[in-house]
XYZ file of C-alpha atoms in Angstrom:
700
model
C 0.007 0.008 0.013
C 2.828 2.356 0.951
C 4.610 1.658 -2.354
C 1.429 2.374 -4.303
C 0.996 5.727 -2.576
C 4.653 6.601 -3.278
C 4.296 5.624 -6.943
C 1.127 7.709 -7.241
C 2.908 10.693 -5.664
C 5.834 10.312 -8.068
C 3.496 10.166 -11.093
C 1.542 13.183 -9.875
C 4.697 15.257 -9.321
C 6.040 14.159 -12.697
C 2.822 15.230 -14.408
C 2.980 18.742 -12.918
C 6.670 19.056 -13.785
C 6.026 18.005 -17.423
C 3.137 20.478 -17.766
C 5.212 23.241 -16.166
C 8.187 22.504 -18.483
C 5.946 22.497 -21.582
C 4.526 25.939 -20.803
C 7.950 27.276 -19.818
C 9.475 26.127 -23.125
C 6.656 27.813 -25.058
C 7.551 31.133 -23.415
C 11.153 30.807 -24.662
C 10.162 30.034 -28.250
C 10.497 33.111 -30.449
C 11.152 33.935 -34.090
C 14.090 36.111 -35.176
C 13.112 39.754 -35.536
C 14.156 43.406 -35.363
C 14.399 45.604 -32.297
C 14.503 49.352 -32.843
C 15.500 51.952 -30.217
C 14.168 50.149 -27.145
C 15.300 50.428 -23.517
C 16.751 47.263 -21.996
C 17.229 46.607 -18.269
C 20.769 45.266 -17.882
C 22.152 42.725 -15.416
C 24.916 44.980 -14.106
C 27.429 42.220 -13.385
C 26.985 40.576 -16.818
C 28.806 43.229 -18.835
C 32.199 42.197 -20.201
C 34.504 43.817 -22.754
C 37.119 41.852 -24.665
C 38.980 43.867 -27.251
C 36.285 45.459 -29.432
C 33.640 42.952 -28.373
C 31.012 43.795 -25.750
C 28.688 41.219 -24.127
C 25.843 41.717 -21.648
C 22.600 40.128 -20.493
C 19.383 42.065 -20.148
C 15.603 42.046 -20.032
C 13.375 43.620 -22.652
C 9.561 43.445 -22.380
C 9.776 40.455 -20.054
C 12.188 38.515 -22.293
C 15.811 37.790 -21.353
C 18.489 38.300 -24.029
C 22.207 37.752 -24.456
C 23.522 40.840 -26.277
C 26.581 40.989 -28.557
C 27.925 44.293 -29.804
C 31.068 45.262 -31.713
C 32.508 48.540 -30.415
C 33.254 50.994 -33.207
C 36.026 53.132 -31.692
C 38.505 53.313 -28.832
C 36.589 56.304 -27.460
C 33.393 54.269 -27.267
C 35.278 51.474 -25.525
C 36.620 53.886 -22.878
C 33.114 55.226 -22.269
C 31.926 51.730 -21.432
C 34.950 50.846 -19.345
C 34.743 54.125 -17.425
C 31.151 53.530 -16.447
C 31.047 51.876 -13.030
C 27.508 50.489 -13.208
C 25.279 50.043 -16.228
C 21.652 49.245 -15.527
C 19.923 50.515 -18.678
C 20.819 50.807 -22.368
C 19.050 52.045 -25.481
C 19.639 49.639 -28.353
C 18.650 48.499 -31.833
C 19.493 45.219 -33.471
C 18.398 41.846 -34.696
C 17.439 38.813 -32.633
C 18.274 35.260 -33.556
C 17.833 31.824 -31.970
C 20.687 30.028 -30.275
C 22.369 27.200 -32.118
C 22.396 23.491 -31.277
C 25.736 21.665 -31.003
C 27.812 22.143 -34.189
C 30.105 19.183 -33.488
C 29.380 15.698 -32.228
C 29.206 15.816 -28.415
C 30.000 19.539 -28.603
C 28.672 22.535 -26.686
C 24.894 22.969 -27.121
C 24.236 26.694 -27.021
C 20.444 26.228 -27.143
C 20.319 24.008 -24.092
C 22.764 26.075 -22.038
C 21.116 29.482 -22.438
C 17.550 28.183 -22.272
C 18.401 26.503 -18.981
C 19.312 29.990 -17.736
C 15.996 31.404 -18.996
C 17.581 33.389 -21.848
C 15.357 33.185 -24.906
C 17.428 34.684 -27.745
C 20.683 36.218 -28.874
C 20.535 39.906 -29.772
C 23.105 41.249 -32.261
C 23.107 44.981 -31.534
C 23.705 47.480 -34.361
C 23.764 50.403 -31.950
C 23.790 50.611 -28.170
C 23.790 53.719 -26.037
C 24.351 54.139 -22.323
C 21.393 55.471 -20.333
C 21.664 57.560 -17.206
C 21.874 55.430 -14.073
C 18.485 55.393 -12.394
C 19.851 55.418 -8.856
C 20.707 52.762 -6.304
C 19.067 49.386 -6.804
C 19.505 46.245 -4.739
C 20.201 44.358 -7.993
C 23.372 46.443 -8.439
C 24.740 45.535 -5.010
C 26.709 42.569 -6.391
C 28.330 44.819 -8.972
C 29.339 47.218 -6.191
C 31.069 44.328 -4.431
C 32.880 43.356 -7.640
C 34.075 46.940 -8.207
C 35.210 47.259 -4.614
C 37.306 44.063 -4.818
C 38.807 45.079 -8.189
C 39.815 48.503 -6.906
C 41.446 47.139 -3.751
C 43.505 44.090 -4.857
C 45.792 42.949 -7.694
C 43.941 41.352 -10.661
C 44.895 37.736 -9.867
C 43.979 37.904 -6.180
C 40.824 39.918 -6.956
C 39.770 37.240 -9.464
C 40.115 34.477 -6.871
C 38.306 36.437 -4.148
C 35.357 37.223 -6.478
C 35.075 33.569 -7.535
C 35.274 32.157 -4.009
C 33.186 34.660 -2.092
C 30.470 35.865 -4.478
C 30.670 33.305 -7.282
C 31.734 35.786 -9.973
C 34.236 34.408 -12.507
C 35.565 37.207 -14.656
C 37.339 36.799 -18.012
C 40.734 36.734 -16.225
C 39.622 33.733 -14.149
C 39.588 31.632 -17.354
C 43.349 32.201 -17.462
C 44.142 32.119 -13.733
C 41.920 29.093 -13.036
C 43.134 27.010 -15.991
C 45.463 24.956 -13.758
C 42.631 24.126 -11.330
C 40.418 23.231 -14.276
C 42.964 20.823 -15.769
C 43.496 19.033 -12.497
C 39.780 18.840 -11.723
C 39.712 21.241 -8.799
C 37.539 23.973 -10.262
C 34.689 22.867 -7.976
C 36.647 24.437 -5.085
C 35.882 27.832 -6.694
C 32.231 27.002 -7.409
C 29.790 28.182 -4.768
C 28.179 25.017 -3.408
C 27.702 23.116 -0.153
C 31.076 24.133 1.302
C 30.418 27.874 0.916
C 26.728 27.772 1.877
C 27.443 25.718 4.974
C 30.108 28.251 5.895
C 27.830 31.293 5.329
C 24.470 30.027 6.614
C 26.110 27.863 9.265
C 27.959 30.929 10.548
C 24.725 33.019 10.573
C 22.918 30.203 12.358
C 25.613 30.016 15.005
C 25.347 33.797 15.633
C 21.527 33.609 15.855
C 21.785 30.689 18.261
C 24.253 32.538 20.478
C 21.840 35.503 20.480
C 19.290 33.194 22.109
C 16.754 32.993 19.260
C 14.550 29.910 19.176
C 14.345 27.746 16.071
C 11.258 29.318 14.396
C 12.669 32.863 14.201
C 16.019 31.369 13.191
C 14.313 29.559 10.290
C 12.726 32.800 9.078
C 15.964 34.752 9.303
C 17.960 31.953 7.689
C 15.429 31.818 4.811
C 15.832 35.568 4.275
C 19.632 35.217 4.480
C 19.553 32.329 2.028
C 17.512 34.340 -0.493
C 19.900 37.300 -0.133
C 22.883 35.002 -0.518
C 21.473 33.572 -3.757
C 20.941 37.099 -5.033
C 24.450 38.351 -4.075
C 26.212 35.303 -5.514
C 24.605 35.459 -8.946
C 21.939 32.797 -8.487
C 23.857 29.822 -9.923
C 22.059 26.483 -9.757
C 24.716 25.022 -7.449
C 24.155 27.875 -4.955
C 20.350 27.555 -5.134
C 20.605 23.816 -4.648
C 22.878 24.187 -1.597
C 20.668 26.888 0.010
C 17.512 24.812 -0.571
C 19.158 21.730 0.949
C 20.277 23.649 4.023
C 16.868 25.221 4.571
C 14.924 21.971 4.006
C 17.160 20.202 6.515
C 16.737 22.992 9.089
C 12.993 23.122 8.405
C 12.683 19.398 9.174
C 14.638 19.906 12.383
C 12.510 22.909 13.411
C 9.125 21.350 12.570
C 10.222 17.901 13.783
C 9.532 16.272 10.429
C 11.054 12.809 10.147
C 12.285 12.855 6.553
C 15.274 10.836 5.424
C 18.194 12.596 3.697
C 17.068 11.031 0.407
C 13.533 12.424 0.886
C 14.990 15.856 1.555
C 17.134 15.607 -1.606
C 14.058 14.567 -3.586
C 12.002 17.527 -2.300
C 14.886 19.859 -3.177
C 15.080 18.380 -6.698
C 11.327 18.709 -7.191
C 11.363 22.328 -6.059
C 14.355 23.156 -8.251
C 12.841 21.536 -11.367
C 9.493 23.202 -10.772
C 11.083 26.677 -10.369
C 13.600 26.140 -13.186
C 12.081 23.572 -15.594
C 15.255 23.295 -17.761
C 17.682 23.082 -14.842
C 18.797 19.606 -15.880
C 20.011 21.006 -19.199
C 22.735 22.759 -17.241
C 25.947 20.765 -16.755
C 26.676 22.693 -13.536
C 23.281 21.781 -12.101
C 23.627 18.117 -13.123
C 26.993 17.847 -11.379
C 25.818 19.691 -8.282
C 22.742 17.471 -7.868
C 24.646 14.244 -8.537
C 27.493 15.128 -6.206
C 24.993 15.959 -3.464
C 23.344 12.564 -3.981
C 26.687 10.739 -3.718
C 27.648 12.663 -0.572
C 24.252 11.820 0.873
C 25.012 8.105 0.535
C 28.629 8.434 1.623
C 27.704 10.159 4.916
C 25.813 7.007 5.916
C 28.978 4.920 5.597
C 31.569 4.853 8.354
C 34.670 5.509 6.309
C 38.078 7.085 6.754
C 38.766 10.371 4.963
C 40.882 8.770 2.205
C 38.252 6.070 1.613
C 35.542 8.719 1.447
C 37.583 10.709 -1.099
C 38.431 7.651 -3.198
C 34.814 6.452 -3.399
C 33.587 9.967 -4.177
C 36.085 10.210 -7.040
C 35.155 6.774 -8.440
C 31.383 7.201 -8.073
C 31.510 10.697 -9.608
C 33.111 9.272 -12.737
C 29.952 8.409 -14.781
C 28.633 11.980 -14.856
C 32.073 13.561 -15.111
C 32.915 11.636 -18.285
C 29.416 12.301 -19.655
C 30.026 16.046 -19.156
C 33.744 16.365 -19.941
C 34.818 13.037 -21.530
C 37.894 12.805 -19.300
C 38.874 11.919 -15.761
C 41.160 14.081 -13.634
C 43.007 11.174 -11.998
C 44.690 13.348 -9.413
C 41.564 15.440 -8.717
C 40.320 13.224 -5.871
C 43.695 13.200 -4.125
C 44.156 16.956 -4.389
C 40.569 17.534 -3.209
C 41.320 15.414 -0.125
C 44.429 17.508 0.555
C 43.067 20.964 -0.267
C 39.430 20.822 0.854
C 40.196 21.371 4.560
C 42.587 24.192 3.609
C 39.934 25.919 1.518
C 37.223 25.336 4.137
C 39.131 26.544 7.215
C 41.740 28.955 5.828
C 41.285 30.217 2.291
C 37.518 30.860 2.298
C 37.543 32.736 5.635
C 40.562 34.736 4.483
C 38.863 35.675 1.208
C 35.745 36.710 3.091
C 37.952 38.903 5.294
C 39.451 40.428 2.119
C 35.958 41.230 0.907
C 35.259 43.092 4.157
C 38.685 44.704 3.783
C 37.538 46.235 0.490
C 35.349 48.660 2.474
C 37.283 49.218 5.717
C 41.006 49.733 6.450
C 42.824 46.430 6.478
C 46.537 45.515 6.858
C 48.102 45.201 3.381
C 50.368 42.335 4.483
C 47.248 40.160 4.936
C 46.296 40.344 1.214
C 49.934 39.667 0.310
C 49.898 36.603 2.550
C 46.742 35.235 0.877
C 48.205 35.921 -2.573
C 51.340 34.028 -1.567
C 49.250 31.118 -0.361
C 47.545 30.877 -3.791
C 50.944 31.005 -5.491
C 52.212 28.213 -3.216
C 49.209 26.022 -4.062
C 49.691 26.645 -7.803
C 53.391 25.753 -7.636
C 52.542 22.530 -5.831
C 49.872 21.647 -8.406
C 52.253 22.335 -11.289
C 54.897 20.029 -9.808
C 52.524 17.187 -8.903
C 49.961 17.398 -11.677
C 49.157 14.269 -13.696
C 47.616 14.462 -17.236
C 43.896 13.763 -17.398
C 42.739 10.482 -18.841
C 40.510 10.813 -21.917
C 37.854 8.131 -21.549
C 35.162 9.306 -23.964
C 31.537 10.313 -23.590
C 29.061 7.489 -22.828
C 25.642 7.390 -24.431
C 22.763 8.556 -22.239
C 21.587 4.946 -21.849
C 25.052 3.871 -20.737
C 25.177 6.806 -18.284
C 21.943 5.582 -16.671
C 23.361 2.047 -16.423
C 26.562 3.316 -14.777
C 24.651 5.467 -12.271
C 22.445 2.444 -11.509
C 25.576 0.377 -10.804
C 26.851 3.115 -8.505
C 23.623 3.095 -6.469
C 23.595 -0.711 -6.284
C 27.224 -0.667 -5.129
C 26.302 1.794 -2.367
C 23.605 -0.643 -1.234
C 26.093 -3.533 -1.244
C 28.670 -1.562 0.774
C 26.005 -0.623 3.328
C 25.038 -4.275 3.637
C 28.692 -5.169 4.294
C 29.168 -7.104 1.034
C 32.649 -6.718 -0.456
C 32.061 -8.266 -3.856
C 33.720 -6.313 -6.684
C 31.871 -7.774 -9.670
C 29.837 -4.570 -10.168
C 33.008 -2.463 -10.291
C 34.479 -4.840 -12.855
C 31.338 -4.548 -15.044
C 31.375 -0.757 -14.727
C 35.081 -0.690 -15.643
C 34.537 -2.811 -18.761
C 31.603 -0.573 -19.834
C 33.739 2.549 -19.376
C 36.646 1.072 -21.382
C 34.223 0.123 -24.172
C 33.457 3.840 -24.817
C 36.847 4.525 -26.417
C 36.994 1.109 -28.123
C 33.628 1.404 -29.798
C 32.864 -0.881 -32.744
C 31.881 2.239 -34.723
C 34.291 3.715 -37.231
C 34.075 7.372 -38.272
C 35.312 9.808 -40.917
C 34.374 13.236 -39.518
C 34.594 16.631 -41.197
C 34.828 18.738 -38.071
C 33.204 22.178 -38.006
C 36.181 24.364 -37.135
C 34.749 27.515 -38.686
C 36.638 28.870 -41.709
C 39.186 26.049 -41.933
C 39.685 22.339 -42.301
C 39.994 19.417 -39.902
C 39.136 15.806 -40.739
C 39.297 12.960 -38.229
C 39.351 9.239 -39.037
C 38.968 6.481 -36.453
C 38.810 2.812 -37.334
C 36.449 0.490 -35.380
C 37.733 -0.621 -31.985
C 40.228 2.271 -32.107
C 42.621 0.256 -34.301
C 44.082 3.444 -35.819
C 43.428 7.159 -35.801
C 44.187 9.927 -38.282
C 43.807 13.708 -38.147
C 44.127 15.736 -41.345
C 44.658 19.432 -40.427
C 43.754 21.087 -37.146
C 41.825 24.198 -38.176
C 42.839 27.647 -36.909
C 41.987 31.311 -37.209
C 43.335 33.574 -39.901
C 44.948 36.700 -38.409
C 43.775 40.126 -39.568
C 45.271 43.541 -39.020
C 43.740 45.169 -35.942
C 44.497 48.115 -33.704
C 45.660 47.202 -30.186
C 42.360 48.255 -28.592
C 40.449 45.891 -30.931
C 42.443 42.763 -30.126
C 40.751 40.181 -27.995
C 42.431 37.898 -25.538
C 43.995 34.998 -27.442
C 42.003 31.778 -27.238
C 42.612 28.443 -28.882
C 39.670 27.658 -31.153
C 40.495 23.939 -30.930
C 39.540 24.045 -27.204
C 35.935 24.661 -28.275
C 35.713 22.611 -31.491
C 38.261 19.918 -32.278
C 39.623 18.829 -28.862
C 36.251 18.271 -27.106
C 35.188 16.083 -30.024
C 38.387 14.012 -29.947
C 38.132 13.604 -26.161
C 34.489 12.550 -26.460
C 35.642 9.569 -28.551
C 38.290 8.702 -25.947
C 41.211 9.729 -28.155
C 44.094 10.588 -25.865
C 46.549 10.054 -28.718
C 46.544 10.354 -32.522
C 48.529 7.852 -34.555
C 48.938 10.028 -37.654
C 48.521 13.812 -38.004
C 48.772 15.235 -41.529
C 49.199 18.936 -42.302
C 48.028 19.503 -45.864
C 49.719 22.911 -46.255
C 50.862 25.914 -44.279
C 47.789 28.175 -44.175
C 46.690 29.183 -40.684
C 43.118 27.925 -41.201
C 44.549 24.407 -41.720
C 47.414 24.271 -39.221
C 46.966 27.274 -36.941
C 46.047 25.027 -33.988
C 48.844 22.536 -34.610
C 51.068 23.723 -31.757
C 48.212 23.635 -29.237
C 46.998 20.209 -30.397
C 50.549 18.872 -29.987
C 50.542 20.214 -26.398
C 47.140 18.741 -25.522
C 47.202 15.318 -27.222
C 49.964 12.842 -27.801
C 50.771 12.641 -31.517
C 52.839 9.628 -32.619
C 53.532 10.717 -36.251
C 53.412 14.115 -37.946
C 53.389 14.330 -41.740
C 54.281 17.384 -43.826
C 54.655 17.825 -47.580
C 58.297 17.641 -48.576
C 59.577 21.217 -48.849
C 56.818 22.826 -46.748
C 58.791 22.259 -43.547
C 61.131 25.170 -44.325
C 58.482 27.730 -43.237
C 57.699 25.756 -40.086
C 61.246 25.350 -38.721
C 60.624 27.406 -35.571
C 57.569 25.292 -34.735
C 59.184 21.956 -35.546
C 62.177 22.562 -33.305
C 59.794 22.520 -30.317
C 58.159 19.231 -31.296
C 59.212 16.387 -28.951
C 58.200 12.724 -28.731
C 56.592 12.954 -32.182
C 58.182 11.491 -35.329
C 58.195 13.961 -38.219
C 57.824 12.583 -41.752
C 58.235 14.482 -45.023
C 55.999 12.934 -47.684
C 55.432 13.360 -51.436
C 53.418 11.718 -54.212
C 53.513 7.933 -53.922
C 53.862 7.769 -50.146
C 51.477 5.682 -48.064
C 50.445 6.770 -44.554
C 49.023 4.283 -42.038
C 49.216 0.600 -41.260
C 45.714 -0.848 -41.025
C 44.216 1.941 -43.141
C 46.304 3.066 -46.091
C 46.153 6.747 -46.995
C 47.726 7.169 -50.438
C 49.420 10.532 -51.057
C 48.536 11.604 -54.625
C 50.096 15.060 -54.546
C 52.395 17.056 -54.377
C 55.843 16.009 -55.570
C 57.441 18.978 -53.802
C 55.782 21.757 -51.844
C 56.243 25.403 -50.924
C 53.307 25.231 -48.486
C 50.853 27.012 -50.823
C 47.254 26.051 -51.691
C 48.155 24.170 -54.893
C 50.815 22.263 -53.001
C 48.300 20.747 -50.569
C 48.754 17.109 -49.599
C 46.004 15.172 -51.438
C 45.078 11.834 -49.848
C 42.953 8.962 -51.087
C 41.705 6.012 -49.052
C 38.960 3.459 -48.850
C 36.968 2.337 -45.774
C 33.951 0.044 -45.666
C 34.015 -0.121 -49.498
C 33.648 3.696 -49.698
C 36.286 5.813 -51.488
C 37.388 9.193 -50.084
C 39.426 11.937 -51.756
C 40.682 14.791 -49.520
C 42.056 17.697 -51.531
C 43.007 20.347 -48.928
C 43.009 23.754 -50.695
C 43.975 22.302 -54.116
C 43.116 24.711 -56.939
C 42.187 24.062 -60.570
C 45.803 23.857 -61.809
C 46.558 21.247 -59.161
C 43.347 19.357 -60.000
C 44.396 19.196 -63.654
C 47.819 17.836 -62.690
C 46.184 15.272 -60.409
C 44.002 14.007 -63.285
C 47.042 13.762 -65.559
C 48.790 11.557 -63.027
C 45.641 9.528 -62.157
C 43.319 9.635 -65.215
C 41.037 6.851 -63.897
C 40.600 8.253 -60.392
C 37.083 7.780 -58.957
C 35.655 8.605 -55.520
C 32.418 8.399 -53.535
C 33.277 11.267 -51.149
C 35.024 14.409 -52.293
C 36.273 16.977 -49.791
C 35.722 20.012 -52.029
C 38.889 22.063 -52.390
C 39.558 25.500 -50.856
C 36.268 25.725 -48.902
C 34.175 25.874 -52.113
C 36.047 28.783 -53.671
C 35.609 29.354 -57.421
C 39.372 28.844 -57.843
C 38.854 25.115 -57.215
C 36.514 22.305 -58.303
C 36.535 22.459 -62.076
C 33.768 20.791 -64.052
C 36.301 18.448 -65.680
C 37.490 17.388 -62.222
C 33.959 16.553 -61.089
C 33.085 14.769 -64.360
C 36.111 12.488 -64.040
C 35.776 11.715 -60.306
C 31.988 11.282 -60.341
C 31.570 11.609 -56.540
C 28.258 10.894 -54.786
C 28.884 13.384 -51.955
C 30.661 16.731 -51.875
C 31.710 18.005 -48.438
C 32.530 21.712 -48.077
C 34.307 22.926 -44.950
C 33.587 26.658 -44.487
C 32.820 29.077 -41.691
C 29.289 30.285 -41.041
C 28.795 33.689 -42.653
C 32.499 33.886 -43.527
C 33.906 37.089 -45.053
C 35.102 35.317 -48.241
C 31.663 34.256 -49.456
C 32.646 30.543 -49.397
C 31.299 28.412 -50.892
C 30.594 30.424 -54.058
C 27.341 30.102 -56.013
C 29.418 28.989 -59.015
C 30.870 26.006 -57.128
C 27.473 25.002 -55.704
C 25.968 25.191 -59.202
C 28.640 22.864 -60.651
C 28.107 20.325 -57.862
C 24.340 20.343 -58.387
C 24.769 19.951 -62.163
C 26.602 16.696 -61.480
C 23.858 15.501 -59.079
C 26.339 15.479 -56.175
C 24.740 15.617 -52.734
C 26.212 18.625 -50.945
C 27.117 18.821 -47.246
C 28.406 22.090 -45.763
C 29.833 22.620 -42.296
C 28.628 26.244 -42.310
C 25.036 24.985 -42.638
C 25.079 21.409 -41.358
C 27.758 21.657 -38.636
C 29.932 18.526 -38.424
C 29.362 16.110 -41.283
C 30.479 12.491 -40.780
C 30.360 9.032 -42.271
C 29.919 6.344 -39.601
C 29.960 2.590 -40.040
C 29.860 -0.550 -37.915
C 32.945 -2.752 -37.686
C 30.655 -5.746 -37.096
C 27.687 -5.346 -39.490
C 29.579 -3.004 -41.920
C 26.442 -0.849 -42.281
C 27.389 2.770 -42.860
C 25.595 6.077 -43.268
C 26.275 9.758 -43.796
C 25.161 12.022 -40.929
C 24.970 15.721 -40.170
C 24.552 17.623 -36.906
C 22.147 20.302 -38.157
C 19.324 19.884 -40.654
C 19.590 23.023 -42.743
C 16.598 23.799 -45.002
C 17.586 24.479 -48.601
């Protein structure tokens, strides 16, 4: 009877959540349109300026927008930077919907921003500052940020803002990169540690003042709401505050609810208030970690055992979110958590107070030195992360189920390790999938092609993508970022590729090899192939290459062992477009021809050398430019599919209408990364069934 009532309650709650989510999603659906000279209320702490690029979040007629604007002059930039608080702007522009993931297992812009309640992207044509309307409580957080920035050096200020009020500025991406690599970024994310410190401290004061539990509950609820507001309202903070208040409410009202019941009530409340909360990676991790800790607290374990189990049982969701495991993360958490809880967090809170009142300068120097000491230790003892790959959603559910069953076995005193062995085999199977893939990665205006044989027998990467550099004034330049960190590398890691057997650079243009140096730093490359002669321009780069064999290839060479990539061109290279390495190979009875940026003269020479050349898949040369892809070339090759790698709305107009017309004349099915995102051919190593796939269905 009890189980029936529980099941009925679950179904009833689920029904209300589904209905609530449906109506919430309908409020976020909107068509692209124009906005003309309208006043937007701005989230004061959301404004960032990077070079000539301005970003902010704001509300217009009840809708939340993410605003992008390109600053037109240095004077305009200084006006924005000189303004302490911005709460209103007058703007015009065009709205557009957020994009889904453009690469397999890549960042899904739609899900991320909709989970935050932001309906559309607004590309502003003009944006003017409005006079500040006076003091508002919503600007209090920005006042705290400005006070910290004005008092302390940039690095220390960045850490204090992240730890105390949950604000990670653009500099934190750089300063916190070491913590991110090692898997310690959660120490800077406001969660249970911080909330327990804040609300626990307030509760202790209220208790010492002699207040009974009911008034304490009211005051703690008010404090919790204010804390959420001051710390930016992240899902992890809201989750931690709700958990604290639900627990204290049960204690005050003498409600006998288990920890799991309390967690379930918190989850229900969170999902009902924020229907798309589970689209947020941060929320997923916060909720799952809280669930694991809930089970771990019931087990009588030593600190190292607690830390080890937490690290192991966190693995399913961590690899689903990031595709890799920070092996040393659990150990460093065990070592640093008490330090952050009892020393660093209180010190940073003291520094926040010291932003408004006189405070000894040596104290801030001492805290800065402590951070430097921690960073030096992490640099010396850091271990590279292990790329495992991203499990399917079904496999994720299976792994989480095994974790929960294992908890139950431990609690019952059973020490069988069969479940851990099964989980281990399932995790290993991610990287050694029976699926093979030839992927044309969407790297913007550039090329990058990845080949993986079934069961990870051999891997190839042809070009790395990269940004072309353009002349800009110093005030326009943005902070340098590696585009491969957002496109190529997450995709490779999601397939469990911690090393590449063969990396081929077709020629020396930045949009083909601009990310080469960074890729060599991030992933082990066994063999690097360059066209013979092209290495002369790359000498400064090649002298830094270690533990990678460098091969100079020309026409007639064969790359690979299990899969043979035949080099059809060039004989000798100067690194130019027409000297691109052209490769030909066959997988699963499908023929592929990859032409780099080969132009019409090079195509003609290729046909002279290989007059009977045929292919099923043609990587269209030079991003679909009209200097490549002659009609004679297409007529001879007779491809079924033409893949064009080009950047969305690129400044070159690639691919040209002329090239598209020629492809259509030959009845070649066209795939374009600017419209379809990543395009890939996938086949089974067991059944040998293969198909062509695309990430985005783009209407013709």
